[in-house]
mmCIF file with all atom_site columns, C-alpha atoms in Angstrom:
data_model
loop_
_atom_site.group_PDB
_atom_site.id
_atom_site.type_symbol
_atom_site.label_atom_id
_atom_site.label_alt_id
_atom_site.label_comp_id
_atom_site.label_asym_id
_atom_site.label_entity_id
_atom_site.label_seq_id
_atom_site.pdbx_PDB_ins_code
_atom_site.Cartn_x
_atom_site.Cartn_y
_atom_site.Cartn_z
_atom_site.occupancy
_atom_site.B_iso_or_equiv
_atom_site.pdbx_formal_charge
_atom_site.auth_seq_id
_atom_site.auth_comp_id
_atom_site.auth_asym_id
_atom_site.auth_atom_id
_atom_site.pdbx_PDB_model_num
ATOM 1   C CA . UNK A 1 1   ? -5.344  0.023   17.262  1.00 0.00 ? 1   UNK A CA 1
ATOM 2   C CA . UNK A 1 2   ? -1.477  0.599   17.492  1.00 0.00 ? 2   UNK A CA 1
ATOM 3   C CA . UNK A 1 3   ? 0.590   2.064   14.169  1.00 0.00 ? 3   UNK A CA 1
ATOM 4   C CA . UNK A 1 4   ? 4.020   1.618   13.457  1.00 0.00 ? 4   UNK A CA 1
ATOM 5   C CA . UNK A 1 5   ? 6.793   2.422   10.952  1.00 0.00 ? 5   UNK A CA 1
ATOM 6   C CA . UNK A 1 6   ? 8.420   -0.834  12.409  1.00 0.00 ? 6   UNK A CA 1
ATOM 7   C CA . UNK A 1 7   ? 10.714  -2.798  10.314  1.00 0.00 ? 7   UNK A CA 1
ATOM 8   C CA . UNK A 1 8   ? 8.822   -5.952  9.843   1.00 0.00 ? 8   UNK A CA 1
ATOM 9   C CA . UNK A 1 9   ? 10.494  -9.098  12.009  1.00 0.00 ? 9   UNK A CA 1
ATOM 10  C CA . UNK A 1 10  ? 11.679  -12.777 11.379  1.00 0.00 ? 10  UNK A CA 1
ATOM 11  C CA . UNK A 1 11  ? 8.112   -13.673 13.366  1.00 0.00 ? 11  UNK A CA 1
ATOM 12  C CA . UNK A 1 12  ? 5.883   -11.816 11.491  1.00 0.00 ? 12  UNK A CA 1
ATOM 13  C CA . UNK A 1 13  ? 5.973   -13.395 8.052   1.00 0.00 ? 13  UNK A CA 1
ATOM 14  C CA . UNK A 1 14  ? 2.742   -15.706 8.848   1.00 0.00 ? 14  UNK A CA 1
ATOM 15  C CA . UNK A 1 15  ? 0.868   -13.050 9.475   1.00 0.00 ? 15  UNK A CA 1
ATOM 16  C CA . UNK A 1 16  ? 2.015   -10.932 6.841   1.00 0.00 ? 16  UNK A CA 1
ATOM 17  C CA . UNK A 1 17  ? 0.830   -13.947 4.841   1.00 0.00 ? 17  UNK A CA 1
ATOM 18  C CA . UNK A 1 18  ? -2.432  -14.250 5.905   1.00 0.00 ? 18  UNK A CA 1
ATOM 19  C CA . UNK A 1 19  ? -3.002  -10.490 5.836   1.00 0.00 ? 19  UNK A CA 1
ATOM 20  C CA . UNK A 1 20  ? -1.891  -10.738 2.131   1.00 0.00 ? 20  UNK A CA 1
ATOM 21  C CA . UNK A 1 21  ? -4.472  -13.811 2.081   1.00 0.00 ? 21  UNK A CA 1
ATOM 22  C CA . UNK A 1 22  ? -7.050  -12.139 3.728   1.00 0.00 ? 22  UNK A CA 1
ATOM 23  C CA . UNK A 1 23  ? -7.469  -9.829  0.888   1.00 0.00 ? 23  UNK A CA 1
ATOM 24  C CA . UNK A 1 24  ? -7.544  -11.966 -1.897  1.00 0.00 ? 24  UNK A CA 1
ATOM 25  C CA . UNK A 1 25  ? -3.742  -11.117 -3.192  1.00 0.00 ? 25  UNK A CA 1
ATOM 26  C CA . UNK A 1 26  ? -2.435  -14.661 -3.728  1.00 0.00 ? 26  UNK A CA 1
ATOM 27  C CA . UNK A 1 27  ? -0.424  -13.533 -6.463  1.00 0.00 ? 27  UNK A CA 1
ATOM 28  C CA . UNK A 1 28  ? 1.660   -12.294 -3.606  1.00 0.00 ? 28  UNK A CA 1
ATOM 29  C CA . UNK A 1 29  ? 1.838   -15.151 -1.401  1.00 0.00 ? 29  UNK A CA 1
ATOM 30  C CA . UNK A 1 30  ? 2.069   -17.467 -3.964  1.00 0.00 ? 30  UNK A CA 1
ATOM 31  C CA . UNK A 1 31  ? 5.818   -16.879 -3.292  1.00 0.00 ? 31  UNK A CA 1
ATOM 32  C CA . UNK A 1 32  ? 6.208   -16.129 0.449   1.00 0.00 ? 32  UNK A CA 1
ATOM 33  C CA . UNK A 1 33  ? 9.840   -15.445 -0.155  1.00 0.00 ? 33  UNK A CA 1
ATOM 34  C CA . UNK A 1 34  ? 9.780   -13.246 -2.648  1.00 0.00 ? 34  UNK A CA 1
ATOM 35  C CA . UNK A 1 35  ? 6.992   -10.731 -0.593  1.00 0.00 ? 35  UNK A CA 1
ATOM 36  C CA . UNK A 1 36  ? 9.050   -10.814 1.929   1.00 0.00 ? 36  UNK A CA 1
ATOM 37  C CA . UNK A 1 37  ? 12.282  -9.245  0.319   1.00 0.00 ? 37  UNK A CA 1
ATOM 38  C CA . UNK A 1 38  ? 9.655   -6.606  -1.436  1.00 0.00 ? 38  UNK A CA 1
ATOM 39  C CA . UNK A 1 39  ? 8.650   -5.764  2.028   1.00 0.00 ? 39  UNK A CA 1
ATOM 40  C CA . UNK A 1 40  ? 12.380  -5.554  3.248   1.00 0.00 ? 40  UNK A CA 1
ATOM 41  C CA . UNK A 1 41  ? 13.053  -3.193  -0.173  1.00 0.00 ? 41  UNK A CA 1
ATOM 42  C CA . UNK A 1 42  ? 10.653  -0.883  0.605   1.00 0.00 ? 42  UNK A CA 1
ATOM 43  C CA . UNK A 1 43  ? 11.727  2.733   1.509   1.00 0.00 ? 43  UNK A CA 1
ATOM 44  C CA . UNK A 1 44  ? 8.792   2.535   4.099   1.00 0.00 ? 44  UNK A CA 1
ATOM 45  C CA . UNK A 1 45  ? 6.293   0.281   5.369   1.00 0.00 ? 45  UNK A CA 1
ATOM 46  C CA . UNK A 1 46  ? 3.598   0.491   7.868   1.00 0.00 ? 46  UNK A CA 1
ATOM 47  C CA . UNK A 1 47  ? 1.497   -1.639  10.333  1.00 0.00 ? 47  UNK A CA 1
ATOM 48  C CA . UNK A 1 48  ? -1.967  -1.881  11.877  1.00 0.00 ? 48  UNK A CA 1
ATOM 49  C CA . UNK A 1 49  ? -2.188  -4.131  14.978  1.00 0.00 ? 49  UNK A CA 1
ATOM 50  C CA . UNK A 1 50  ? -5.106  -4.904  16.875  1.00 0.00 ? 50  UNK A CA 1
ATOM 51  C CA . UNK A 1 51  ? -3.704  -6.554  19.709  1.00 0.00 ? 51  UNK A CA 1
ATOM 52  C CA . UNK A 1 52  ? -1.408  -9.039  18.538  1.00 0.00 ? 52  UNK A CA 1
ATOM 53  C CA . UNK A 1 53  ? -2.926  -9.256  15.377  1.00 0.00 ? 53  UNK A CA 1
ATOM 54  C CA . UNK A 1 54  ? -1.672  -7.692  11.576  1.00 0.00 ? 54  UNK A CA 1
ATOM 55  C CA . UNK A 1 55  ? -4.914  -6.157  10.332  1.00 0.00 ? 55  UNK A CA 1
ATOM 56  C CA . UNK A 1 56  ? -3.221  -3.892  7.685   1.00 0.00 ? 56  UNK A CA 1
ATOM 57  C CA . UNK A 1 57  ? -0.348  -2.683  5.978   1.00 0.00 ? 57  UNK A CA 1
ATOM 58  C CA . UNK A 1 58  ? 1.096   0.291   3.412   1.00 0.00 ? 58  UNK A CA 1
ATOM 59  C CA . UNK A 1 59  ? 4.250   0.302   2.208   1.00 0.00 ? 59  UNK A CA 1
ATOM 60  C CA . UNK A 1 60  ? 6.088   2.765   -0.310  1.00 0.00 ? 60  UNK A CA 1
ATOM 61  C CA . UNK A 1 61  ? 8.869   2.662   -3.396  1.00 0.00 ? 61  UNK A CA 1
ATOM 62  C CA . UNK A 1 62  ? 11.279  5.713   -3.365  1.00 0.00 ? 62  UNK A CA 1
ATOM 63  C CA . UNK A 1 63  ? 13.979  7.259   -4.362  1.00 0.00 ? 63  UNK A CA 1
ATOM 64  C CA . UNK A 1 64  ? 13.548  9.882   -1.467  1.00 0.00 ? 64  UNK A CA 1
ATOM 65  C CA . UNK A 1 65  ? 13.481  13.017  -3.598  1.00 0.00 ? 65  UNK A CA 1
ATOM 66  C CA . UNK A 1 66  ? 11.662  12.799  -6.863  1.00 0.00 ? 66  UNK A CA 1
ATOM 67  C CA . UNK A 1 67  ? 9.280   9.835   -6.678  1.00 0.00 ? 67  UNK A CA 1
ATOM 68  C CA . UNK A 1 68  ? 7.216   7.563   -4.044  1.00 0.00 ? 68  UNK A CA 1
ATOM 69  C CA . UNK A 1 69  ? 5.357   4.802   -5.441  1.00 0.00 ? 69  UNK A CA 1
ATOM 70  C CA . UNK A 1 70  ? 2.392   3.883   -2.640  1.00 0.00 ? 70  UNK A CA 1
ATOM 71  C CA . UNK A 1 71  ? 3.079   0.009   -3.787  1.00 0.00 ? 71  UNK A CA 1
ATOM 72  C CA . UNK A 1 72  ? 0.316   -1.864  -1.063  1.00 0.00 ? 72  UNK A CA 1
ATOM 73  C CA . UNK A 1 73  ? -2.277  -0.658  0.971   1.00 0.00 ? 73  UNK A CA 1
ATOM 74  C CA . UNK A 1 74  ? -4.706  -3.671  2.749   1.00 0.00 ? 74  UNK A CA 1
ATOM 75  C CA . UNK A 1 75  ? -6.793  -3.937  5.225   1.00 0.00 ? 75  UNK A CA 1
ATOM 76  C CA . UNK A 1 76  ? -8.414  -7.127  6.496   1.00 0.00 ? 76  UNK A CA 1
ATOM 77  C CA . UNK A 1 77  ? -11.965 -7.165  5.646   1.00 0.00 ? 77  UNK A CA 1
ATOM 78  C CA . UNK A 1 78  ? -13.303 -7.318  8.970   1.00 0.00 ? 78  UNK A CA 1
ATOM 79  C CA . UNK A 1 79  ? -11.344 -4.247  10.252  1.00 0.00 ? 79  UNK A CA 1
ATOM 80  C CA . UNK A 1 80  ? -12.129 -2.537  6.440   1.00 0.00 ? 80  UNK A CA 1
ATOM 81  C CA . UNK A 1 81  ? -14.164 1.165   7.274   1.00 0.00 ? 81  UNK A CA 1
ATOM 82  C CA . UNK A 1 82  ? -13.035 2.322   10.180  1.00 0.00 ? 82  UNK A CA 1
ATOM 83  C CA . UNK A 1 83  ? -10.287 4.333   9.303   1.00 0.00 ? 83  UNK A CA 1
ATOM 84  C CA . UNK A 1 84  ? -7.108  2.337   9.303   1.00 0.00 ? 84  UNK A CA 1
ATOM 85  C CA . UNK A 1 85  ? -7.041  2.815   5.661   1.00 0.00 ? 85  UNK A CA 1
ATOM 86  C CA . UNK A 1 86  ? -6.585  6.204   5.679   1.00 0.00 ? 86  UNK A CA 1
ATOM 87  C CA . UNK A 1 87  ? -4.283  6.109   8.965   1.00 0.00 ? 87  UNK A CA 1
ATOM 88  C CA . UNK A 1 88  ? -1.799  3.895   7.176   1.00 0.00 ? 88  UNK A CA 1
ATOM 89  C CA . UNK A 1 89  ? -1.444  6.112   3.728   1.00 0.00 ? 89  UNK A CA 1
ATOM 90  C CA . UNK A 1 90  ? -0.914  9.173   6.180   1.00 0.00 ? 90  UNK A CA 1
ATOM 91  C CA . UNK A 1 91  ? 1.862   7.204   8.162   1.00 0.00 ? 91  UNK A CA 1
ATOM 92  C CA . UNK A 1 92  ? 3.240   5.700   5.274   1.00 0.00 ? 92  UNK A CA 1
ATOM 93  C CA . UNK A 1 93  ? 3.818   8.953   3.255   1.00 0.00 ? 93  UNK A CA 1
ATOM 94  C CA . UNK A 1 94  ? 4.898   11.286  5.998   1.00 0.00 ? 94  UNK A CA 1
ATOM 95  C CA . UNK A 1 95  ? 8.442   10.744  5.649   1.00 0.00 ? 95  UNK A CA 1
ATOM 96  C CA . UNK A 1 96  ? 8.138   11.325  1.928   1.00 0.00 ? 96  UNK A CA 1
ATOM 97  C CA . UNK A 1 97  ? 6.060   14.301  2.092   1.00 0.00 ? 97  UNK A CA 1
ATOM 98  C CA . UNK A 1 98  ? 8.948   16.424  0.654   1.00 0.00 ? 98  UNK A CA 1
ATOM 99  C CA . UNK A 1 99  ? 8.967   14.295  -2.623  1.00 0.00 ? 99  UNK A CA 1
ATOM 100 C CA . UNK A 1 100 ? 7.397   15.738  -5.685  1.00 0.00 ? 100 UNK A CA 1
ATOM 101 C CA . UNK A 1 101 ? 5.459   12.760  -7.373  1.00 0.00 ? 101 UNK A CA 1
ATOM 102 C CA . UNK A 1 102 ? 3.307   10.663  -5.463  1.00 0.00 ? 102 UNK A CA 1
ATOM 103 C CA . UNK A 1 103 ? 1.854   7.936   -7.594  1.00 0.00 ? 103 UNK A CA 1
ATOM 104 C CA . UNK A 1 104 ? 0.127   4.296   -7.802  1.00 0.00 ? 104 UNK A CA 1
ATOM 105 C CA . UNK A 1 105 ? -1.642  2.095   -9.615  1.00 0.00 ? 105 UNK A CA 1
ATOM 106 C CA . UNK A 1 106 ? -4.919  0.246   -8.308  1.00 0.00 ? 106 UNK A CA 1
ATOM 107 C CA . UNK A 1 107 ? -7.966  -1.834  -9.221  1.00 0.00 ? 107 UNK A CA 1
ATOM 108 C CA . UNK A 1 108 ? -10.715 -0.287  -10.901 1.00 0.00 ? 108 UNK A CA 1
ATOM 109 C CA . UNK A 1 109 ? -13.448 -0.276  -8.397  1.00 0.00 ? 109 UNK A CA 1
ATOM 110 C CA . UNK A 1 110 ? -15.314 2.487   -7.643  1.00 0.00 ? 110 UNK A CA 1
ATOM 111 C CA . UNK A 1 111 ? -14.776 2.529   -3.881  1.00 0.00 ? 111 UNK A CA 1
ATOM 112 C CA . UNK A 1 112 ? -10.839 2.765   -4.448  1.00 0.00 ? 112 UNK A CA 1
ATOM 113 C CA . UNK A 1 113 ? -11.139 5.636   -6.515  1.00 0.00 ? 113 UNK A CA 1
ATOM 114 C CA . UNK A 1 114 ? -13.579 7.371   -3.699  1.00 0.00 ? 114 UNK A CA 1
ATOM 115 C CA . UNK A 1 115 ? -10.791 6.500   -1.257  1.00 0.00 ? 115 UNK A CA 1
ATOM 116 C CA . UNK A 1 116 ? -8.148  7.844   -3.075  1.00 0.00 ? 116 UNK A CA 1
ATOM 117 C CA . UNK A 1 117 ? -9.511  11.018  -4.149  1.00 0.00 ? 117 UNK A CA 1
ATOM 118 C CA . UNK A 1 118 ? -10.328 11.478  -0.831  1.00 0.00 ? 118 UNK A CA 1
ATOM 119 C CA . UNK A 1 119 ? -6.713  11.399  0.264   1.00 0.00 ? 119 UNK A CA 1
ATOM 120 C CA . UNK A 1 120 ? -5.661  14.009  -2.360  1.00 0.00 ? 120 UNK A CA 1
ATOM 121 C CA . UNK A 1 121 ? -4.911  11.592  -5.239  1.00 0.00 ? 121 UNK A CA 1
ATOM 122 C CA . UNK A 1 122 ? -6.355  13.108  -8.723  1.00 0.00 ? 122 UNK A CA 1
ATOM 123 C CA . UNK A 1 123 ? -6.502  9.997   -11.632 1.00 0.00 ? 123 UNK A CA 1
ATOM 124 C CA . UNK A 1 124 ? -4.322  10.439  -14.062 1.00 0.00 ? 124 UNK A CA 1
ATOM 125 C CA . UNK A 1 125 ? -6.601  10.950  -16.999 1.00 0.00 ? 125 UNK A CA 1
ATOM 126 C CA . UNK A 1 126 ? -8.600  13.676  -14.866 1.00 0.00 ? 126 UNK A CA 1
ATOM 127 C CA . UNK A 1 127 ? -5.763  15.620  -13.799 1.00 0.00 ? 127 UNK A CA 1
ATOM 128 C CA . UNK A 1 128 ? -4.479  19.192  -15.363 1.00 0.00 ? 128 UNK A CA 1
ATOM 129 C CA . UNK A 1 129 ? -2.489  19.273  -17.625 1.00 0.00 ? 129 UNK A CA 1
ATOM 130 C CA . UNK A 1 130 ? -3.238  15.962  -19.196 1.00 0.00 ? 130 UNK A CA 1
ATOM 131 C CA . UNK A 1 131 ? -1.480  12.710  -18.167 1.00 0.00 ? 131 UNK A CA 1
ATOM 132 C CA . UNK A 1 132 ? -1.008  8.838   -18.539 1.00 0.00 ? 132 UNK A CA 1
ATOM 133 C CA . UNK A 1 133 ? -0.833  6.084   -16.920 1.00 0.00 ? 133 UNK A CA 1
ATOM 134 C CA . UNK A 1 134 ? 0.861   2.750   -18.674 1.00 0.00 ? 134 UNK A CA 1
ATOM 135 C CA . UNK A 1 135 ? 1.712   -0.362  -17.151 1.00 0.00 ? 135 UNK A CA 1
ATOM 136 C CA . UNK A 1 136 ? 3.177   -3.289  -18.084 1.00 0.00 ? 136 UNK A CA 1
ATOM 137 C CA . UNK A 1 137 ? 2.303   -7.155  -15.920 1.00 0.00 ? 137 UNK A CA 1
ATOM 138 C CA . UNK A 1 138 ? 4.168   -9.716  -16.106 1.00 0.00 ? 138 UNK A CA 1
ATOM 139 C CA . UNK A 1 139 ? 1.897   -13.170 -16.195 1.00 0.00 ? 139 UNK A CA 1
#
């Protein structure tokens, strides 16, 4: 399994697609264009490989001093539980370390909040003192 901090090229959009596809995120790849730029506006993104093969991607929103947003996080199923979750949130916030608020916003499955806590993430509502969390979707 290779990681990388590579830029993502020209020749990697179809399987940036399918990876997004893979997961069930079609509100993504609904508009391949427009995931494409997010990817190219992130501060960082990183890459799982297996061979030649995209098997999962993280990728973070910052301003480089006050805030990251971890934005994505996949895996492909069959590659799921064997640790290239975790390898890609390391890689992906290492050059953000430095920045005081790490935050995101996920599904509400039990196994995501397992993973994250296990990573160091608190949820908002547990953590001390008292936060929120709002969002707003667009349809």
């Amino acid at each position: 399994m290779h990681l990388t901090t590579r830029p993502l090229a020209p020749d990697d959009r179809a399987q940036v697609i399918a990876l997004y596809d893979a997961v069930g995120w079609g509100a993504y790849t609904a508009d391949p264009g427009r995931l494409i730029r997010a990817l190219a506006g992130s501060a960082v993104v990183a890459t799982a490989w297996d061979g030649g093969e995209l098997v999962g991607l993280a990728r973070v929103l910052s301003d480089g001093e006050t805030i990251a947003y971890l934005q994505d996080i996949l895996v492909r199923p069959d590659h799921q539980r064997r640790g290239i979750g975790a390898r890609l949130l390391q890689t992906v916030l290492e050059p953000v370390a430095q920045v005081r608020q790490t935050v995101l916003l996920t599904d509400d499955e039990p196994g995501q909040r397992a993973f994250y806590e296990s990573m160091g993430f608190t949820e908002a509502h547990d953590h001390s003192p008292g936060m929120r969390s709002f969002v707003r979707l667009q349809p």
